[in-house]
Amino acid sequence: MDAYQCIVKLKSLRKKGGRTMKRFGVIRLSIIYVLALTALAGCVQTVTTYNIDDYKMVPKVVYTAYLYSSGIGERLRTVFLKTPETDVEIVPYSIQITTAKVTFSDALTFMEKVGDFKNISIEGVKYKDKTIGYLLTFSRPTSPRESIEVNVYERDGKIYFSVTEKHYDE
């Protein structure tokens, strides 16, 4: 059977069982749709951040702080403050992250050692629509030659606090 005969045969099948072919197409599209939704369900953000304009909105309690400082003169800094009532595990994903019990003002003092208070960005961190902590970073890099990228994400029910350094050559 050559190609022309195959095309004629398919056309005759389509004419005879047109409804069957359409039904098969709908079923096939439905299966593809369900598989796509299943795959995309794993891509939903479970950790989100929101901007805090007034530092007075941050509760005055003792936090578990994850402090990062590195770079020339330790100018690259960030702090993740875990709220005391949060029972989710925070995994510091860098050997340069240290932990301590601090207040919010202690965290601001740590950040202000290398930058201006007005340059500090404060974000609330939510996991499953519940605030689990606060992230302090610099709005603008404190050094023109180096900066950091801060990521907070969830994997296997744990929250990872990751800091990556970026260096720029002049």
mmCIF file with all atom_site columns, C-alpha atoms in Angstrom:
data_model
loop_
_atom_site.group_PDB
_atom_site.id
_atom_site.type_symbol
_atom_site.label_atom_id
_atom_site.label_alt_id
_atom_site.label_comp_id
_atom_site.label_asym_id
_atom_site.label_entity_id
_atom_site.label_seq_id
_atom_site.pdbx_PDB_ins_code
_atom_site.Cartn_x
_atom_site.Cartn_y
_atom_site.Cartn_z
_atom_site.occupancy
_atom_site.B_iso_or_equiv
_atom_site.pdbx_formal_charge
_atom_site.auth_seq_id
_atom_site.auth_comp_id
_atom_site.auth_asym_id
_atom_site.auth_atom_id
_atom_site.pdbx_PDB_model_num
ATOM 1   C CA . MET A 1 1   ? 0.000   0.000  0.000  1.00 0.00 ? 1   MET A CA 1
ATOM 2   C CA . ASP A 1 2   ? 1.516   3.339  -1.005 1.00 0.00 ? 2   ASP A CA 1
ATOM 3   C CA . ALA A 1 3   ? 1.110   6.725  0.683  1.00 0.00 ? 3   ALA A CA 1
ATOM 4   C CA . TYR A 1 4   ? -1.794  7.799  -1.539 1.00 0.00 ? 4   TYR A CA 1
ATOM 5   C CA . GLN A 1 5   ? -3.792  4.692  -0.633 1.00 0.00 ? 5   GLN A CA 1
ATOM 6   C CA . CYS A 1 6   ? -3.137  5.300  3.094  1.00 0.00 ? 6   CYS A CA 1
ATOM 7   C CA . ILE A 1 7   ? -4.482  8.851  2.817  1.00 0.00 ? 7   ILE A CA 1
ATOM 8   C CA . VAL A 1 8   ? -7.585  7.634  0.970  1.00 0.00 ? 8   VAL A CA 1
ATOM 9   C CA . LYS A 1 9   ? -8.113  4.929  3.615  1.00 0.00 ? 9   LYS A CA 1
ATOM 10  C CA . LEU A 1 10  ? -7.826  7.489  6.464  1.00 0.00 ? 10  LEU A CA 1
ATOM 11  C CA . LYS A 1 11  ? -10.283 9.834  4.756  1.00 0.00 ? 11  LYS A CA 1
ATOM 12  C CA . SER A 1 12  ? -12.797 7.020  4.369  1.00 0.00 ? 12  SER A CA 1
ATOM 13  C CA . LEU A 1 13  ? -12.401 6.080  8.043  1.00 0.00 ? 13  LEU A CA 1
ATOM 14  C CA . ARG A 1 14  ? -12.957 9.700  9.020  1.00 0.00 ? 14  ARG A CA 1
ATOM 15  C CA . LYS A 1 15  ? -16.156 9.841  6.978  1.00 0.00 ? 15  LYS A CA 1
ATOM 16  C CA . LYS A 1 16  ? -17.464 6.558  8.398  1.00 0.00 ? 16  LYS A CA 1
ATOM 17  C CA . GLY A 1 17  ? -16.499 7.125  12.016 1.00 0.00 ? 17  GLY A CA 1
ATOM 18  C CA . GLY A 1 18  ? -16.279 10.896 12.244 1.00 0.00 ? 18  GLY A CA 1
ATOM 19  C CA . ARG A 1 19  ? -17.777 11.002 15.707 1.00 0.00 ? 19  ARG A CA 1
ATOM 20  C CA . THR A 1 20  ? -15.336 8.346  16.906 1.00 0.00 ? 20  THR A CA 1
ATOM 21  C CA . MET A 1 21  ? -12.350 10.327 15.608 1.00 0.00 ? 21  MET A CA 1
ATOM 22  C CA . LYS A 1 22  ? -13.630 13.543 17.244 1.00 0.00 ? 22  LYS A CA 1
ATOM 23  C CA . ARG A 1 23  ? -14.243 11.733 20.525 1.00 0.00 ? 23  ARG A CA 1
ATOM 24  C CA . PHE A 1 24  ? -10.718 10.295 20.380 1.00 0.00 ? 24  PHE A CA 1
ATOM 25  C CA . GLY A 1 25  ? -9.337  13.830 19.853 1.00 0.00 ? 25  GLY A CA 1
ATOM 26  C CA . VAL A 1 26  ? -11.262 15.197 22.835 1.00 0.00 ? 26  VAL A CA 1
ATOM 27  C CA . ILE A 1 27  ? -10.082 12.340 25.052 1.00 0.00 ? 27  ILE A CA 1
ATOM 28  C CA . ARG A 1 28  ? -6.495  12.852 23.921 1.00 0.00 ? 28  ARG A CA 1
ATOM 29  C CA . LEU A 1 29  ? -6.668  16.596 24.673 1.00 0.00 ? 29  LEU A CA 1
ATOM 30  C CA . SER A 1 30  ? -8.232  15.882 28.073 1.00 0.00 ? 30  SER A CA 1
ATOM 31  C CA . ILE A 1 31  ? -5.393  13.519 28.968 1.00 0.00 ? 31  ILE A CA 1
ATOM 32  C CA . ILE A 1 32  ? -2.793  16.088 27.895 1.00 0.00 ? 32  ILE A CA 1
ATOM 33  C CA . TYR A 1 33  ? -4.575  18.777 29.942 1.00 0.00 ? 33  TYR A CA 1
ATOM 34  C CA . VAL A 1 34  ? -4.664  16.619 33.093 1.00 0.00 ? 34  VAL A CA 1
ATOM 35  C CA . LEU A 1 35  ? -0.986  15.695 32.724 1.00 0.00 ? 35  LEU A CA 1
ATOM 36  C CA . ALA A 1 36  ? -0.025  19.355 32.252 1.00 0.00 ? 36  ALA A CA 1
ATOM 37  C CA . LEU A 1 37  ? -1.965  20.407 35.354 1.00 0.00 ? 37  LEU A CA 1
ATOM 38  C CA . THR A 1 38  ? -0.339  17.640 37.378 1.00 0.00 ? 38  THR A CA 1
ATOM 39  C CA . ALA A 1 39  ? 3.128   18.718 36.257 1.00 0.00 ? 39  ALA A CA 1
ATOM 40  C CA . LEU A 1 40  ? 2.445   22.394 36.961 1.00 0.00 ? 40  LEU A CA 1
ATOM 41  C CA . ALA A 1 41  ? 1.054   21.695 40.428 1.00 0.00 ? 41  ALA A CA 1
ATOM 42  C CA . GLY A 1 42  ? 4.620   21.144 41.622 1.00 0.00 ? 42  GLY A CA 1
ATOM 43  C CA . CYS A 1 43  ? 5.607   24.608 40.355 1.00 0.00 ? 43  CYS A CA 1
ATOM 44  C CA . VAL A 1 44  ? 3.309   26.550 42.689 1.00 0.00 ? 44  VAL A CA 1
ATOM 45  C CA . GLN A 1 45  ? 5.166   28.950 44.961 1.00 0.00 ? 45  GLN A CA 1
ATOM 46  C CA . THR A 1 46  ? 4.785   27.949 48.592 1.00 0.00 ? 46  THR A CA 1
ATOM 47  C CA . VAL A 1 47  ? 7.199   30.576 49.932 1.00 0.00 ? 47  VAL A CA 1
ATOM 48  C CA . THR A 1 48  ? 6.320   34.181 49.157 1.00 0.00 ? 48  THR A CA 1
ATOM 49  C CA . THR A 1 49  ? 7.632   37.537 50.284 1.00 0.00 ? 49  THR A CA 1
ATOM 50  C CA . TYR A 1 50  ? 5.901   40.840 50.823 1.00 0.00 ? 50  TYR A CA 1
ATOM 51  C CA . ASN A 1 51  ? 7.342   44.301 51.338 1.00 0.00 ? 51  ASN A CA 1
ATOM 52  C CA . ILE A 1 52  ? 7.276   45.934 54.766 1.00 0.00 ? 52  ILE A CA 1
ATOM 53  C CA . ASP A 1 53  ? 7.353   49.723 54.443 1.00 0.00 ? 53  ASP A CA 1
ATOM 54  C CA . ASP A 1 54  ? 7.482   50.556 58.151 1.00 0.00 ? 54  ASP A CA 1
ATOM 55  C CA . TYR A 1 55  ? 9.986   48.690 60.324 1.00 0.00 ? 55  TYR A CA 1
ATOM 56  C CA . LYS A 1 56  ? 7.673   49.272 63.320 1.00 0.00 ? 56  LYS A CA 1
ATOM 57  C CA . MET A 1 57  ? 5.349   46.607 61.869 1.00 0.00 ? 57  MET A CA 1
ATOM 58  C CA . VAL A 1 58  ? 7.910   43.895 62.716 1.00 0.00 ? 58  VAL A CA 1
ATOM 59  C CA . PRO A 1 59  ? 7.085   42.352 66.128 1.00 0.00 ? 59  PRO A CA 1
ATOM 60  C CA . LYS A 1 60  ? 9.555   43.091 68.914 1.00 0.00 ? 60  LYS A CA 1
ATOM 61  C CA . VAL A 1 61  ? 10.384  39.542 69.998 1.00 0.00 ? 61  VAL A CA 1
ATOM 62  C CA . VAL A 1 62  ? 13.518  37.404 70.109 1.00 0.00 ? 62  VAL A CA 1
ATOM 63  C CA . TYR A 1 63  ? 14.109  35.687 66.771 1.00 0.00 ? 63  TYR A CA 1
ATOM 64  C CA . THR A 1 64  ? 16.349  32.905 65.584 1.00 0.00 ? 64  THR A CA 1
ATOM 65  C CA . ALA A 1 65  ? 18.555  34.833 63.171 1.00 0.00 ? 65  ALA A CA 1
ATOM 66  C CA . TYR A 1 66  ? 20.427  33.424 60.205 1.00 0.00 ? 66  TYR A CA 1
ATOM 67  C CA . LEU A 1 67  ? 23.207  35.958 59.619 1.00 0.00 ? 67  LEU A CA 1
ATOM 68  C CA . TYR A 1 68  ? 25.288  36.122 56.446 1.00 0.00 ? 68  TYR A CA 1
ATOM 69  C CA . SER A 1 69  ? 28.334  38.347 55.978 1.00 0.00 ? 69  SER A CA 1
ATOM 70  C CA . SER A 1 70  ? 31.083  38.010 53.410 1.00 0.00 ? 70  SER A CA 1
ATOM 71  C CA . GLY A 1 71  ? 33.044  39.855 50.767 1.00 0.00 ? 71  GLY A CA 1
ATOM 72  C CA . ILE A 1 72  ? 35.579  42.646 51.000 1.00 0.00 ? 72  ILE A CA 1
ATOM 73  C CA . GLY A 1 73  ? 35.294  44.020 54.537 1.00 0.00 ? 73  GLY A CA 1
ATOM 74  C CA . GLU A 1 74  ? 32.263  41.783 55.071 1.00 0.00 ? 74  GLU A CA 1
ATOM 75  C CA . ARG A 1 75  ? 30.139  44.305 53.159 1.00 0.00 ? 75  ARG A CA 1
ATOM 76  C CA . LEU A 1 76  ? 27.828  41.649 51.736 1.00 0.00 ? 76  LEU A CA 1
ATOM 77  C CA . ARG A 1 77  ? 25.203  41.082 54.414 1.00 0.00 ? 77  ARG A CA 1
ATOM 78  C CA . THR A 1 78  ? 21.727  39.695 54.818 1.00 0.00 ? 78  THR A CA 1
ATOM 79  C CA . VAL A 1 79  ? 19.636  38.407 57.714 1.00 0.00 ? 79  VAL A CA 1
ATOM 80  C CA . PHE A 1 80  ? 16.732  35.977 57.874 1.00 0.00 ? 80  PHE A CA 1
ATOM 81  C CA . LEU A 1 81  ? 14.754  36.253 61.134 1.00 0.00 ? 81  LEU A CA 1
ATOM 82  C CA . LYS A 1 82  ? 12.675  33.188 61.993 1.00 0.00 ? 82  LYS A CA 1
ATOM 83  C CA . THR A 1 83  ? 9.660   33.934 64.184 1.00 0.00 ? 83  THR A CA 1
ATOM 84  C CA . PRO A 1 84  ? 9.541   32.045 67.507 1.00 0.00 ? 84  PRO A CA 1
ATOM 85  C CA . GLU A 1 85  ? 6.152   30.409 66.830 1.00 0.00 ? 85  GLU A CA 1
ATOM 86  C CA . THR A 1 86  ? 7.288   28.939 63.495 1.00 0.00 ? 86  THR A CA 1
ATOM 87  C CA . ASP A 1 87  ? 7.815   25.201 63.702 1.00 0.00 ? 87  ASP A CA 1
ATOM 88  C CA . VAL A 1 88  ? 9.130   24.727 60.160 1.00 0.00 ? 88  VAL A CA 1
ATOM 89  C CA . GLU A 1 89  ? 12.833  23.883 59.864 1.00 0.00 ? 89  GLU A CA 1
ATOM 90  C CA . ILE A 1 90  ? 15.105  26.510 58.292 1.00 0.00 ? 90  ILE A CA 1
ATOM 91  C CA . VAL A 1 91  ? 18.150  25.130 56.472 1.00 0.00 ? 91  VAL A CA 1
ATOM 92  C CA . PRO A 1 92  ? 21.027  27.618 56.053 1.00 0.00 ? 92  PRO A CA 1
ATOM 93  C CA . TYR A 1 93  ? 22.379  26.766 52.597 1.00 0.00 ? 93  TYR A CA 1
ATOM 94  C CA . SER A 1 94  ? 25.842  28.314 52.976 1.00 0.00 ? 94  SER A CA 1
ATOM 95  C CA . ILE A 1 95  ? 28.742  27.687 55.336 1.00 0.00 ? 95  ILE A CA 1
ATOM 96  C CA . GLN A 1 96  ? 28.964  31.452 55.873 1.00 0.00 ? 96  GLN A CA 1
ATOM 97  C CA . ILE A 1 97  ? 25.538  31.637 57.535 1.00 0.00 ? 97  ILE A CA 1
ATOM 98  C CA . THR A 1 98  ? 25.650  31.691 61.331 1.00 0.00 ? 98  THR A CA 1
ATOM 99  C CA . THR A 1 99  ? 22.730  31.461 63.736 1.00 0.00 ? 99  THR A CA 1
ATOM 100 C CA . ALA A 1 100 ? 22.016  33.497 66.847 1.00 0.00 ? 100 ALA A CA 1
ATOM 101 C CA . LYS A 1 101 ? 19.131  34.631 69.038 1.00 0.00 ? 101 LYS A CA 1
ATOM 102 C CA . VAL A 1 102 ? 18.571  38.336 68.344 1.00 0.00 ? 102 VAL A CA 1
ATOM 103 C CA . THR A 1 103 ? 15.953  41.056 68.415 1.00 0.00 ? 103 THR A CA 1
ATOM 104 C CA . PHE A 1 104 ? 14.926  43.000 65.333 1.00 0.00 ? 104 PHE A CA 1
ATOM 105 C CA . SER A 1 105 ? 17.021  45.993 66.456 1.00 0.00 ? 105 SER A CA 1
ATOM 106 C CA . ASP A 1 106 ? 20.073  43.701 66.812 1.00 0.00 ? 106 ASP A CA 1
ATOM 107 C CA . ALA A 1 107 ? 19.544  42.548 63.217 1.00 0.00 ? 107 ALA A CA 1
ATOM 108 C CA . LEU A 1 108 ? 19.317  46.176 62.040 1.00 0.00 ? 108 LEU A CA 1
ATOM 109 C CA . THR A 1 109 ? 22.547  46.976 63.899 1.00 0.00 ? 109 THR A CA 1
ATOM 110 C CA . PHE A 1 110 ? 24.242  44.025 62.165 1.00 0.00 ? 110 PHE A CA 1
ATOM 111 C CA . MET A 1 111 ? 23.112  45.337 58.772 1.00 0.00 ? 111 MET A CA 1
ATOM 112 C CA . GLU A 1 112 ? 23.966  48.992 59.539 1.00 0.00 ? 112 GLU A CA 1
ATOM 113 C CA . LYS A 1 113 ? 27.636  48.141 60.179 1.00 0.00 ? 113 LYS A CA 1
ATOM 114 C CA . VAL A 1 114 ? 28.227  48.403 56.426 1.00 0.00 ? 114 VAL A CA 1
ATOM 115 C CA . GLY A 1 115 ? 25.271  50.344 55.060 1.00 0.00 ? 115 GLY A CA 1
ATOM 116 C CA . ASP A 1 116 ? 22.797  53.110 55.634 1.00 0.00 ? 116 ASP A CA 1
ATOM 117 C CA . PHE A 1 117 ? 19.500  52.350 57.401 1.00 0.00 ? 117 PHE A CA 1
ATOM 118 C CA . LYS A 1 118 ? 17.584  53.803 54.435 1.00 0.00 ? 118 LYS A CA 1
ATOM 119 C CA . ASN A 1 119 ? 19.222  51.240 52.141 1.00 0.00 ? 119 ASN A CA 1
ATOM 120 C CA . ILE A 1 120 ? 17.899  48.253 54.144 1.00 0.00 ? 120 ILE A CA 1
ATOM 121 C CA . SER A 1 121 ? 14.963  46.432 52.581 1.00 0.00 ? 121 SER A CA 1
ATOM 122 C CA . ILE A 1 122 ? 12.649  44.524 54.940 1.00 0.00 ? 122 ILE A CA 1
ATOM 123 C CA . GLU A 1 123 ? 10.415  41.761 53.600 1.00 0.00 ? 123 GLU A CA 1
ATOM 124 C CA . GLY A 1 124 ? 8.033   39.436 55.362 1.00 0.00 ? 124 GLY A CA 1
ATOM 125 C CA . VAL A 1 125 ? 8.342   35.765 54.404 1.00 0.00 ? 125 VAL A CA 1
ATOM 126 C CA . LYS A 1 126 ? 5.215   33.604 54.216 1.00 0.00 ? 126 LYS A CA 1
ATOM 127 C CA . TYR A 1 127 ? 4.992   29.832 53.990 1.00 0.00 ? 127 TYR A CA 1
ATOM 128 C CA . LYS A 1 128 ? 1.549   28.373 53.339 1.00 0.00 ? 128 LYS A CA 1
ATOM 129 C CA . ASP A 1 129 ? 0.017   31.837 53.940 1.00 0.00 ? 129 ASP A CA 1
ATOM 130 C CA . LYS A 1 130 ? 1.569   32.151 57.411 1.00 0.00 ? 130 LYS A CA 1
ATOM 131 C CA . THR A 1 131 ? 4.383   34.587 58.218 1.00 0.00 ? 131 THR A CA 1
ATOM 132 C CA . ILE A 1 132 ? 7.427   32.545 59.218 1.00 0.00 ? 132 ILE A CA 1
ATOM 133 C CA . GLY A 1 133 ? 10.002  35.307 59.343 1.00 0.00 ? 133 GLY A CA 1
ATOM 134 C CA . TYR A 1 134 ? 11.542  38.470 57.992 1.00 0.00 ? 134 TYR A CA 1
ATOM 135 C CA . LEU A 1 135 ? 14.301  39.007 55.455 1.00 0.00 ? 135 LEU A CA 1
ATOM 136 C CA . LEU A 1 136 ? 16.669  41.968 55.657 1.00 0.00 ? 136 LEU A CA 1
ATOM 137 C CA . THR A 1 137 ? 18.733  42.810 52.581 1.00 0.00 ? 137 THR A CA 1
ATOM 138 C CA . PHE A 1 138 ? 20.236  45.917 51.027 1.00 0.00 ? 138 PHE A CA 1
ATOM 139 C CA . SER A 1 139 ? 18.089  47.621 48.394 1.00 0.00 ? 139 SER A CA 1
ATOM 140 C CA . ARG A 1 140 ? 21.187  48.597 46.443 1.00 0.00 ? 140 ARG A CA 1
ATOM 141 C CA . PRO A 1 141 ? 24.520  46.759 46.478 1.00 0.00 ? 141 PRO A CA 1
ATOM 142 C CA . THR A 1 142 ? 26.971  48.193 48.988 1.00 0.00 ? 142 THR A CA 1
ATOM 143 C CA . SER A 1 143 ? 29.876  47.428 46.657 1.00 0.00 ? 143 SER A CA 1
ATOM 144 C CA . PRO A 1 144 ? 30.162  48.077 42.909 1.00 0.00 ? 144 PRO A CA 1
ATOM 145 C CA . ARG A 1 145 ? 32.362  44.990 42.470 1.00 0.00 ? 145 ARG A CA 1
ATOM 146 C CA . GLU A 1 146 ? 30.297  42.387 44.274 1.00 0.00 ? 146 GLU A CA 1
ATOM 147 C CA . SER A 1 147 ? 26.735  41.629 45.298 1.00 0.00 ? 147 SER A CA 1
ATOM 148 C CA . ILE A 1 148 ? 24.660  38.755 46.624 1.00 0.00 ? 148 ILE A CA 1
ATOM 149 C CA . GLU A 1 149 ? 21.544  36.956 45.492 1.00 0.00 ? 149 GLU A CA 1
ATOM 150 C CA . VAL A 1 150 ? 19.282  35.780 48.312 1.00 0.00 ? 150 VAL A CA 1
ATOM 151 C CA . ASN A 1 151 ? 16.786  32.945 47.836 1.00 0.00 ? 151 ASN A CA 1
ATOM 152 C CA . VAL A 1 152 ? 14.258  31.523 50.278 1.00 0.00 ? 152 VAL A CA 1
ATOM 153 C CA . TYR A 1 153 ? 12.489  28.412 49.018 1.00 0.00 ? 153 TYR A CA 1
ATOM 154 C CA . GLU A 1 154 ? 10.798  25.219 50.202 1.00 0.00 ? 154 GLU A CA 1
ATOM 155 C CA . ARG A 1 155 ? 11.868  21.672 49.501 1.00 0.00 ? 155 ARG A CA 1
ATOM 156 C CA . ASP A 1 156 ? 10.483  18.577 51.241 1.00 0.00 ? 156 ASP A CA 1
ATOM 157 C CA . GLY A 1 157 ? 8.763   20.630 53.939 1.00 0.00 ? 157 GLY A CA 1
ATOM 158 C CA . LYS A 1 158 ? 11.931  22.534 54.892 1.00 0.00 ? 158 LYS A CA 1
ATOM 159 C CA . ILE A 1 159 ? 12.721  26.176 54.160 1.00 0.00 ? 159 ILE A CA 1
ATOM 160 C CA . TYR A 1 160 ? 16.119  26.794 52.580 1.00 0.00 ? 160 TYR A CA 1
ATOM 161 C CA . PHE A 1 161 ? 17.898  30.124 53.056 1.00 0.00 ? 161 PHE A CA 1
ATOM 162 C CA . SER A 1 162 ? 20.453  30.386 50.267 1.00 0.00 ? 162 SER A CA 1
ATOM 163 C CA . VAL A 1 163 ? 22.921  33.179 49.541 1.00 0.00 ? 163 VAL A CA 1
ATOM 164 C CA . THR A 1 164 ? 25.030  33.311 46.375 1.00 0.00 ? 164 THR A CA 1
ATOM 165 C CA . GLU A 1 165 ? 27.837  35.798 45.807 1.00 0.00 ? 165 GLU A CA 1
ATOM 166 C CA . LYS A 1 166 ? 28.293  37.556 42.466 1.00 0.00 ? 166 LYS A CA 1
ATOM 167 C CA . HIS A 1 167 ? 31.561  39.234 41.528 1.00 0.00 ? 167 HIS A CA 1
ATOM 168 C CA . TYR A 1 168 ? 31.983  41.820 38.768 1.00 0.00 ? 168 TYR A CA 1
ATOM 169 C CA . ASP A 1 169 ? 35.263  42.679 37.075 1.00 0.00 ? 169 ASP A CA 1
ATOM 170 C CA . GLU A 1 170 ? 35.892  46.274 36.078 1.00 0.00 ? 170 GLU A CA 1
#
